[in-house]
Tab-separated table of C-alpha atoms in Angstrom:
chain	number	residue	atom	x	y	z
A	1	MET	CA	11.345	22.005	35.100
A	2	THR	CA	9.909	21.184	38.710
A	3	LYS	CA	12.163	18.512	40.073
A	4	GLU	CA	9.665	17.778	42.784
A	5	ALA	CA	6.903	16.597	39.929
A	6	ALA	CA	6.897	13.391	39.817
A	7	GLN	CA	6.932	12.934	43.715
A	8	ILE	CA	4.289	15.015	43.795
A	9	ALA	CA	2.211	13.474	40.938
A	10	LYS	CA	3.060	9.808	42.658
A	11	LYS	CA	1.401	11.870	46.249
A	12	TRP	CA	-1.315	12.823	44.541
A	13	ILE	CA	-2.414	9.076	42.896
A	14	ASP	CA	-1.524	7.276	45.952
A	15	GLU	CA	-3.945	9.344	47.769
A	16	SER	CA	-6.720	9.660	44.915
A	17	ASP	CA	-10.208	8.051	45.721
A	18	ALA	CA	-10.109	7.295	42.065
A	19	ILE	CA	-8.471	8.196	38.673
A	20	LEU	CA	-10.271	8.978	35.346
A	21	VAL	CA	-7.781	7.922	32.552
A	22	THR	CA	-8.231	10.246	29.510
A	23	ALA	CA	-6.346	8.983	26.053
A	24	SER	CA	-6.163	10.020	22.501
A	25	ASN	CA	-3.610	9.605	19.588
A	26	GLY	CA	-0.567	9.736	21.507
A	27	LEU	CA	-1.227	6.734	23.251
A	28	SER	CA	-1.975	4.894	20.073
A	29	ILE	CA	1.211	6.266	18.394
A	30	SER	CA	3.347	4.894	21.337
A	31	GLU	CA	2.067	1.547	21.076
A	32	GLY	CA	2.746	1.160	17.463
A	33	LEU	CA	-0.418	2.603	15.640
A	34	ASN	CA	-0.092	5.652	13.837
A	35	LEU	CA	-3.168	6.849	11.897
A	36	PHE	CA	-1.078	9.669	10.012
A	37	ALA	CA	1.755	7.829	9.003
A	38	ASP	CA	2.993	7.505	5.369
A	39	ASP	CA	5.711	4.484	6.288
A	40	ALA	CA	6.719	1.318	5.232
A	41	LYS	CA	4.268	-0.243	8.152
A	42	LEU	CA	1.057	0.924	6.203
A	43	LYS	CA	1.993	-1.220	3.029
A	44	GLU	CA	2.627	-3.777	5.819
A	45	VAL	CA	-0.451	-3.772	7.106
A	46	LEU	CA	-2.890	-2.549	3.794
A	47	GLY	CA	-0.734	-4.236	0.943
A	48	ASN	CA	-1.498	-3.950	-2.729
A	49	LEU	CA	-4.397	-1.367	-1.649
A	50	VAL	CA	-1.851	1.405	-0.722
A	51	ASP	CA	-0.412	1.713	-4.679
A	52	LYS	CA	-3.422	0.875	-5.920
A	53	TYR	CA	-5.574	3.710	-4.718
A	54	HIS	CA	-2.391	5.930	-3.668
A	55	LEU	CA	-3.211	5.679	0.336
A	56	SER	CA	-1.071	7.763	2.192
A	57	ASN	CA	-1.902	7.096	5.957
A	58	LEU	CA	-4.736	4.901	7.647
A	59	LEU	CA	-6.938	7.884	7.885
A	60	THR	CA	-7.098	8.389	4.590
A	61	ALA	CA	-7.570	4.548	3.736
A	62	PHE	CA	-10.621	4.810	6.108
A	63	SER	CA	-12.535	7.597	4.090
A	64	TYR	CA	-11.415	6.806	0.849
A	65	GLN	CA	-14.386	5.969	-1.739
A	66	TYR	CA	-13.705	2.313	-2.666
A	67	PRO	CA	-15.363	1.769	-6.305
A	68	ASP	CA	-15.108	-1.743	-5.088
A	69	GLU	CA	-16.866	-2.519	-1.797
A	70	LEU	CA	-14.594	-5.799	-1.303
A	71	ASP	CA	-11.866	-3.265	-0.883
A	72	TYR	CA	-13.298	-1.133	1.704
A	73	TRP	CA	-13.728	-4.427	3.523
A	74	ARG	CA	-9.905	-5.369	3.090
A	75	VAL	CA	-8.864	-2.240	4.670
A	76	ILE	CA	-10.980	-2.716	7.686
A	77	ALA	CA	-10.229	-6.296	7.788
A	78	ARG	CA	-6.483	-5.960	7.208
A	79	THR	CA	-6.129	-3.101	9.906
A	80	VAL	CA	-8.270	-4.947	12.373
A	81	GLY	CA	-6.176	-8.357	11.686
A	82	TYR	CA	-3.158	-6.398	12.360
A	83	TYR	CA	-3.652	-4.234	15.201
A	84	SER	CA	-6.309	-6.020	17.041
A	85	ASN	CA	-6.926	-9.453	16.479
A	86	ASN	CA	-3.735	-10.303	17.838
A	87	TYR	CA	-3.327	-7.532	20.397
A	88	GLN	CA	-0.968	-8.004	23.374
A	89	PRO	CA	-1.408	-5.392	25.924
A	90	SER	CA	1.382	-3.423	25.566
A	91	VAL	CA	4.171	-2.298	28.424
A	92	TYR	CA	2.245	0.968	28.530
A	93	MET	CA	-1.030	-0.769	29.287
A	94	GLN	CA	1.047	-2.802	31.565
A	95	ASP	CA	2.626	-0.022	33.287
A	96	LEU	CA	-1.100	1.975	33.407
A	97	LYS	CA	-2.447	-1.106	35.088
A	98	LYS	CA	0.468	-0.714	37.627
A	99	ILE	CA	-0.304	3.182	38.437
A	100	ILE	CA	-3.985	2.551	38.934
A	101	GLY	CA	-3.546	-0.760	41.400
A	102	ASP	CA	-6.541	-1.446	42.902
A	103	LYS	CA	-8.258	1.920	43.065
A	104	LEU	CA	-11.285	2.584	41.421
A	105	TYR	CA	-10.917	3.850	37.692
A	106	PHE	CA	-12.528	4.755	34.239
A	107	ALA	CA	-10.805	5.294	30.728
A	108	TRP	CA	-12.240	7.880	28.167
A	109	THR	CA	-10.553	7.323	25.344
A	110	SER	CA	-11.040	8.621	21.311
A	111	ASN	CA	-9.231	5.801	20.323
A	112	VAL	CA	-10.773	3.225	17.687
A	113	ASP	CA	-8.672	0.642	17.990
A	114	HIS	CA	-10.509	-1.328	21.394
A	115	HIS	CA	-6.878	-1.527	22.874
A	116	PHE	CA	-8.118	-0.269	26.522
A	117	ALA	CA	-11.011	-3.479	26.527
A	118	LEU	CA	-8.538	-5.750	24.715
A	119	ALA	CA	-5.742	-4.973	27.701
A	120	GLY	CA	-8.671	-5.555	30.191
A	121	PHE	CA	-10.055	-1.914	31.275
A	122	ASP	CA	-13.726	-2.634	31.367
A	123	ASN	CA	-14.283	0.704	32.740
A	124	LEU	CA	-14.370	2.199	29.510
A	125	PHE	CA	-15.952	5.019	27.238
A	126	GLU	CA	-15.251	5.109	23.812
A	127	ILE	CA	-16.337	8.547	22.558
A	128	GLU	CA	-15.666	7.581	18.893
A	129	GLY	CA	-16.667	3.795	18.940
A	130	ASN	CA	-14.450	1.459	17.603
A	131	TRP	CA	-13.312	-0.734	14.951
A	132	LEU	CA	-14.476	-4.342	15.843
A	133	ASP	CA	-18.298	-3.381	16.030
A	134	GLY	CA	-20.729	-2.722	13.226
A	135	VAL	CA	-24.066	-0.944	12.884
A	136	CYS	CA	-27.052	-1.625	10.060
A	137	SER	CA	-26.989	0.886	7.505
A	138	ALA	CA	-30.358	1.037	6.565
A	139	HIS	CA	-31.609	0.693	10.252
A	140	PRO	CA	-28.621	1.338	12.741
A	141	LYS	CA	-31.137	2.879	15.756
A	142	LYS	CA	-33.551	0.027	15.517
A	143	HIS	CA	-31.231	-2.696	15.074
A	144	GLY	CA	-28.483	-1.940	17.425
A	145	VAL	CA	-24.634	-2.518	17.116
A	146	VAL	CA	-23.308	-6.175	16.595
A	147	ASN	CA	-19.797	-7.274	17.344
A	148	LEU	CA	-17.757	-8.165	14.265
A	149	ALA	CA	-14.632	-9.387	15.520
A	150	LYS	CA	-15.126	-13.100	13.856
A	151	GLN	CA	-16.650	-11.745	10.783
A	152	LEU	CA	-13.352	-9.664	10.383
A	153	HIS	CA	-11.282	-12.516	11.512
A	154	GLU	CA	-13.009	-14.910	8.305
A	155	PHE	CA	-12.805	-11.889	6.104
A	156	TYR	CA	-9.270	-11.490	6.622
A	157	VAL	CA	-8.517	-15.404	6.294
A	158	LYS	CA	-10.168	-15.465	3.167
A	159	ASP	CA	-8.318	-12.364	1.720
A	160	LYS	CA	-5.618	-13.857	2.411
A	161	ALA	CA	-6.365	-17.008	0.851
A	162	GLY	CA	-7.725	-14.904	-2.276
A	163	THR	CA	-11.293	-16.305	-1.905
A	164	LEU	CA	-13.109	-13.413	-0.966
A	165	THR	CA	-16.533	-12.601	-2.923
A	166	LYS	CA	-19.139	-10.181	-2.114
A	167	ALA	CA	-21.135	-12.761	-0.323
A	168	ASP	CA	-18.350	-12.155	2.545
A	169	ILE	CA	-19.219	-8.766	2.974
A	170	PRO	CA	-20.840	-8.313	6.549
A	171	THR	CA	-24.342	-8.061	6.505
A	172	CYS	CA	-27.448	-7.006	9.038
A	173	ASP	CA	-28.556	-10.426	10.388
A	174	LYS	CA	-32.157	-8.991	10.966
A	175	CYS	CA	-32.528	-7.296	7.542
A	176	GLY	CA	-29.785	-8.368	5.314
A	177	ALA	CA	-28.686	-4.838	4.642
A	178	PRO	CA	-24.834	-3.642	4.169
A	179	MET	CA	-23.051	-3.059	7.754
A	180	ASN	CA	-20.891	0.156	8.373
A	181	ILE	CA	-18.042	0.019	11.340
A	182	ASN	CA	-19.175	1.604	14.104
A	183	THR	CA	-16.776	4.844	14.245
A	184	THR	CA	-17.644	8.407	13.938
A	185	ALA	CA	-15.881	8.059	10.370
A	186	ASN	CA	-19.528	6.362	9.257
A	187	GLN	CA	-22.565	8.998	9.541
A	188	ASP	CA	-24.785	6.202	10.973
A	189	PHE	CA	-22.642	5.915	14.372
A	190	GLN	CA	-24.483	4.556	17.210
A	191	ILE	CA	-22.604	5.787	20.545
A	192	ASP	CA	-22.573	3.126	23.533
A	193	GLN	CA	-25.441	4.321	25.946
A	194	LYS	CA	-24.476	1.988	28.366
A	195	GLN	CA	-20.759	3.200	28.479
A	196	ILE	CA	-22.303	7.135	28.740
A	197	ASN	CA	-24.186	5.975	31.726
A	198	ALA	CA	-21.378	4.514	33.206
A	199	PHE	CA	-19.041	7.393	32.580
A	200	GLN	CA	-21.979	9.570	34.005
A	201	ASP	CA	-22.302	7.375	37.148
A	202	PHE	CA	-18.539	7.372	37.600
A	203	ILE	CA	-18.086	11.044	37.356
A	204	GLN	CA	-21.264	11.664	39.893
A	205	LYS	CA	-19.837	9.293	42.276
A	206	TYR	CA	-16.460	11.088	42.633
A	207	GLU	CA	-17.749	14.931	42.725
A	208	ASP	CA	-15.891	16.446	45.609
A	209	LYS	CA	-13.745	13.745	46.176
A	210	LYS	CA	-10.140	13.043	45.217
A	211	LEU	CA	-10.005	12.645	41.464
A	212	VAL	CA	-6.920	12.219	39.390
A	213	VAL	CA	-7.415	13.014	35.742
A	214	LEU	CA	-4.525	11.024	33.754
A	215	GLU	CA	-4.391	12.573	30.733
A	216	LEU	CA	-2.534	10.054	28.211
A	217	GLY	CA	-1.147	11.797	24.583
A	218	ILE	CA	-3.870	14.367	23.761
A	219	GLY	CA	-2.969	17.072	21.599
A	220	PRO	CA	-2.980	20.657	23.432
A	221	ARG	CA	-6.036	21.752	21.471
A	222	ASN	CA	-7.973	18.882	21.616
A	223	GLN	CA	-11.813	19.922	22.708
A	224	MET	CA	-13.571	16.413	22.516
A	225	ILE	CA	-11.634	15.197	25.767
A	226	LYS	CA	-8.964	17.651	26.833
A	227	VAL	CA	-11.241	21.053	27.382
A	228	PRO	CA	-14.013	19.175	29.462
A	229	SER	CA	-11.668	17.154	31.682
A	230	MET	CA	-9.784	20.229	32.269
A	231	GLN	CA	-13.148	21.888	33.231
A	232	LEU	CA	-14.120	19.030	35.630
A	233	VAL	CA	-10.768	19.453	37.383
A	234	ALA	CA	-11.596	23.652	37.251
A	235	VAL	CA	-15.111	22.995	38.996
A	236	ASP	CA	-13.751	20.650	41.462
A	237	ARG	CA	-11.020	21.851	43.888
A	238	ASN	CA	-10.196	18.220	45.261
A	239	SER	CA	-9.482	16.846	41.911
A	240	ARG	CA	-6.008	17.111	40.390
A	241	TYR	CA	-4.838	16.964	36.833
A	242	ILE	CA	-1.575	15.029	35.137
A	243	THR	CA	-1.223	15.611	31.216
A	244	ILE	CA	1.506	13.578	29.487
A	245	ASN	CA	2.343	14.987	26.101
A	246	LYS	CA	5.693	14.711	24.393
A	247	GLY	CA	6.574	18.265	22.745
A	248	GLU	CA	3.646	20.689	23.839
A	249	LEU	CA	1.329	21.037	27.046
A	250	ASN	CA	-1.757	23.269	27.464
A	251	ILE	CA	-3.216	23.778	31.360
A	252	LEU	CA	-5.514	26.130	31.918
A	253	ASP	CA	-4.245	28.912	34.743
A	254	ILE	CA	-7.103	28.303	36.600
A	255	ILE	CA	-6.116	24.726	37.366
A	256	ALA	CA	-2.039	25.304	37.268
A	257	ASP	CA	-2.130	24.981	41.162
A	258	ARG	CA	-3.532	21.467	40.842
A	259	SER	CA	-1.947	20.435	37.849
A	260	ILE	CA	1.282	18.584	36.492
A	261	GLY	CA	2.233	18.730	32.740
A	262	PHE	CA	4.894	15.713	31.550
A	263	SER	CA	6.383	17.108	28.347
A	264	ALA	CA	7.834	13.281	27.427
A	265	SER	CA	7.094	10.036	26.316
A	266	ILE	CA	4.592	7.856	28.148
A	267	GLY	CA	7.192	4.947	29.136
A	268	ASP	CA	9.439	8.105	30.486
A	269	ALA	CA	6.813	9.561	32.398
A	270	PHE	CA	4.866	6.617	33.959
A	271	LYS	CA	8.627	5.597	35.107
A	272	GLU	CA	8.905	8.659	37.019
A	273	THR	CA	5.201	8.750	38.421
A	274	MET	CA	5.584	5.362	39.487
A	275	THR	CA	9.041	5.500	41.403
A	276	GLY	CA	8.401	9.341	42.513
A	277	LYS	CA	11.887	10.237	41.187
A	278	SER	CA	12.559	13.090	38.457
A	279	HIS	CA	14.903	11.424	35.348
A	280	VAL	CA	14.631	12.962	31.481
A	281	ALA	CA	11.122	14.259	31.416
A	282	THR	CA	10.697	18.311	31.195
A	283	THR	CA	7.749	18.995	33.644
A	284	GLN	CA	5.301	21.689	34.389
A	285	GLY	CA	3.934	22.818	37.573
A	286	PRO	CA	2.606	22.536	39.968
A	287	THR	CA	2.081	26.699	39.723
A	288	LYS	CA	0.042	29.160	41.275
A	289	PRO	CA	-2.572	30.660	38.735
A	290	GLN	CA	-1.559	34.362	37.478
A	291	PRO	CA	-4.132	36.501	38.712
A	292	LYS	CA	-5.565	38.358	35.386
A	293	PRO	CA	-6.915	41.991	35.947
A	294	GLU	CA	-10.380	42.410	36.719
A	295	LEU	CA	-12.748	45.143	34.643
A	296	THR	CA	-12.433	48.191	36.423
A	297	PRO	CA	-16.528	49.649	37.520
A	298	GLU	CA	-16.300	51.760	34.145
A	299	GLN	CA	-15.096	49.058	32.045
A	300	LYS	CA	-17.813	46.792	33.331
A	301	ALA	CA	-20.794	49.570	33.377
A	302	GLU	CA	-19.529	50.292	29.542
A	303	GLN	CA	-19.861	46.441	28.986
A	304	ALA	CA	-23.601	46.662	30.683
A	305	LYS	CA	-24.488	49.791	27.929
A	306	VAL	CA	-22.904	47.985	25.314
A	307	MET	CA	-25.245	44.716	26.082
A	308	GLN	CA	-28.227	46.539	26.221
A	309	GLN	CA	-28.322	47.654	22.774
A	310	PHE	CA	-28.802	44.074	21.923
A	311	TYR	CA	-31.244	42.742	25.021
A	312	PRO	CA	-32.852	45.418	27.286
A	313	ASP	CA	-33.495	42.257	29.907
A	314	TYR	CA	-29.733	41.987	30.864
A	315	MET	CA	-29.316	41.743	34.050
A	316	VAL	CA	-25.848	41.686	36.442
A	317	ASP	CA	-25.565	39.138	39.465
A	318	SER	CA	-23.405	37.716	41.315
A	319	GLY	CA	-21.189	34.895	40.598
A	320	ILE	CA	-21.786	31.376	41.726
A	321	ARG	CA	-18.135	30.935	42.007
A	322	PRO	CA	-15.078	33.079	43.305
A	323	SER	CA	-13.937	35.743	40.824
A	324	SER	CA	-16.542	34.994	38.284
A	325	PHE	CA	-18.563	37.695	36.843
A	326	PRO	CA	-22.033	36.212	35.496
A	327	MET	CA	-24.148	37.856	32.987
A	328	TYR	CA	-27.617	36.614	32.419
A	329	LEU	CA	-29.594	37.346	29.549
A	330	THR	CA	-32.986	36.553	28.138
A	331	ILE	CA	-33.134	35.214	24.543
A	332	ASP	CA	-36.869	35.289	24.461
A	333	GLN	CA	-39.559	33.650	26.977
A	334	LYS	CA	-38.676	30.242	25.676
A	335	HIS	CA	-34.658	30.495	25.508
A	336	PRO	CA	-32.743	31.727	28.589
A	337	SER	CA	-29.182	31.541	28.263
A	338	TYR	CA	-26.630	32.490	31.017
A	339	LEU	CA	-22.970	33.372	30.507
A	340	HIS	CA	-20.165	33.473	33.055
A	341	THR	CA	-17.515	35.594	32.244
A	342	VAL	CA	-14.700	34.054	34.514
A	343	GLN	CA	-11.522	35.805	35.714
A	344	TYR	CA	-9.083	33.909	33.372
A	345	GLY	CA	-10.598	35.584	30.673
A	346	GLN	CA	-12.432	32.852	28.823
A	347	SER	CA	-16.098	32.360	29.055
A	348	MET	CA	-18.772	29.459	29.341
A	349	MET	CA	-22.008	29.571	28.170
A	350	TYR	CA	-24.949	27.185	29.177
A	351	SER	CA	-28.336	27.547	26.705
A	352	ILE	CA	-31.684	26.029	28.162
A	353	GLY	CA	-34.387	24.796	25.612
A	354	ASP	CA	-33.911	24.327	21.902
A	355	ALA	CA	-31.642	26.722	19.215
A	356	ALA	CA	-31.051	29.826	20.327
A	357	ILE	CA	-29.042	32.602	19.469
A	358	VAL	CA	-26.676	34.607	22.342
A	359	HIS	CA	-23.770	37.133	22.385
A	360	CYS	CA	-21.208	36.006	24.599
A	361	PHE	CA	-18.810	38.698	25.951
A	362	THR	CA	-15.364	37.709	27.174
A	363	GLN	CA	-13.457	39.398	29.999
A	364	ASP	CA	-11.427	41.910	27.705
A	365	GLY	CA	-15.053	43.041	25.752
A	366	ASN	CA	-14.957	40.597	22.667
A	367	ILE	CA	-18.215	39.902	21.348
A	368	ILE	CA	-19.097	36.380	19.306
A	369	ARG	CA	-22.540	35.418	18.345
A	370	CYS	CA	-23.478	31.989	18.871
A	371	VAL	CA	-25.813	29.612	17.755
A	372	SER	CA	-26.552	26.641	20.373
A	373	VAL	CA	-28.487	23.955	21.077
A	374	LEU	CA	-28.705	22.027	23.937
A	375	ILE	CA	-28.168	18.448	24.482
A	376	ARG	CA	-29.839	17.575	27.402
A	377	ALA	CA	-27.873	15.715	30.080
A	378	LYS	CA	-28.015	14.120	33.830
A	379	MET	CA	-24.852	15.563	34.663
A	380	ARG	CA	-24.018	19.432	35.673
A	381	PHE	CA	-22.249	20.232	32.130
A	382	THR	CA	-24.380	20.664	28.657
A	383	ALA	CA	-23.438	19.593	25.414
A	384	PHE	CA	-24.237	21.604	22.101
A	385	THR	CA	-23.100	22.283	18.960
A	386	LEU	CA	-21.427	25.871	18.143
A	387	ILE	CA	-20.897	28.444	15.118
A	388	GLN	CA	-19.397	31.503	15.828
A	389	VAL	CA	-20.011	34.458	13.482
A	390	LEU	CA	-18.371	38.030	13.950
A	391	LEU	CA	-20.686	40.846	15.024
A	392	PRO	CA	-20.174	43.649	12.493
A	393	LEU	CA	-19.136	47.320	13.585
A	394	LEU	CA	-17.393	45.855	16.906
A	395	ARG	CA	-13.964	45.821	17.256
A	396	ILE	CA	-12.955	42.240	18.104
A	397	ALA	CA	-10.533	39.674	17.331
A	398	THR	CA	-10.748	37.461	14.172
A	399	MET	CA	-12.331	34.198	14.868
A	400	ARG	CA	-12.694	31.167	12.206
A	401	GLU	CA	-16.103	29.309	11.989
A	402	LEU	CA	-16.435	26.367	14.136
A	403	ALA	CA	-19.180	23.299	13.677
A	404	PHE	CA	-18.757	21.242	16.445
A	405	HIS	CA	-18.587	17.664	16.201
A	406	LYS	CA	-21.874	16.073	15.119
A	407	LEU	CA	-21.271	13.381	17.519
A	408	ALA	CA	-22.731	15.860	20.220
A	409	LEU	CA	-25.903	15.421	18.422
A	410	LYS	CA	-26.163	11.790	19.242
A	411	PHE	CA	-25.323	11.604	23.283
A	412	GLN	CA	-25.316	13.087	26.649
A	413	THR	CA	-21.895	14.313	28.119
A	414	MET	CA	-19.779	17.206	29.173
A	415	VAL	CA	-18.474	19.697	26.752
A	416	MET	CA	-16.859	22.855	27.787
A	417	VAL	CA	-16.158	25.655	24.703
A	418	GLN	CA	-13.539	28.217	24.951
A	419	PHE	CA	-13.459	31.647	23.324
């Protein structure tokens, strides 16, 4: 525990040029919305549908294949009615506004409850959409995203009154097709391009400036927001990283000297961050990163020898970052790929072109074959799908197969993948 952590965190925020707020389930749970809970509140929200369909939590309720379409929309309308229609900004949202003050900010969240917007945070990127928006099931791209707040409220009122009919199910005003809620749980999900553009502009504007990433309730292994935000900090020495997640923290070694973790409730961490005084929160950092052993010249030569068994066009060049050991290999003339093996033992791969197969080497000599697809982006990061499979006859750790989130195919953003 670092006694000065709260004081340092406050200093970082006070001296920052801008703040990037990132948030996931932990913030929602703090506000009383737990998608995974099987408790009395579930029946309070969904009523008779819990017993009718043996629903164990809200996440199950959203993905259940209902034989009656009216019941699906009852789930949506009752949930939105309970958590969003009458939403009043929580103490956490109020404290967050105090922390941000008059600084420029952006909020990046995977929460679909729309609470950031309802609390008055206009600079917002909802990476998984929100449950107040709908999209046409027949022409999702052509007909665009529609706000369903008013329709869902009317549906909720009729549901309470027992006067619902199938005519009340939301339909597209352009073609009459059924609507779907515009979240990633729906295959027709449409990302908000305006939000993406604004987010990219924010990141580019504060590149190399004093940016603080303030992370709220994001799990230690989150790949959608946590990993790319840590990578953002890793490549910008002027940025700082503050993470709040009770129970388990995850901070990359390479940014440990510019990071503070609060293993505490969001409320307790906010109190300490605003006052600069440590109270009950268990904290981590900032600490100097521990140096990892680099490959010896003999190991590097052996690695190059193994690599050339696959691709004779392999070469090694000097790194673009301190202590990096990049490898450049040509898959074919149309698909060059760049692999950077960095000092702390994790690899980043950048693929240019369409689908390509690359062999990624970690610093300890492990080899992983990756199938990648580039998502072109304005930013200096790229997003891609990834499937990891083991190469035969090589001594490497067991890796589980990963299919990167289908959302990556639909928008331009930044993603770092760890091996």
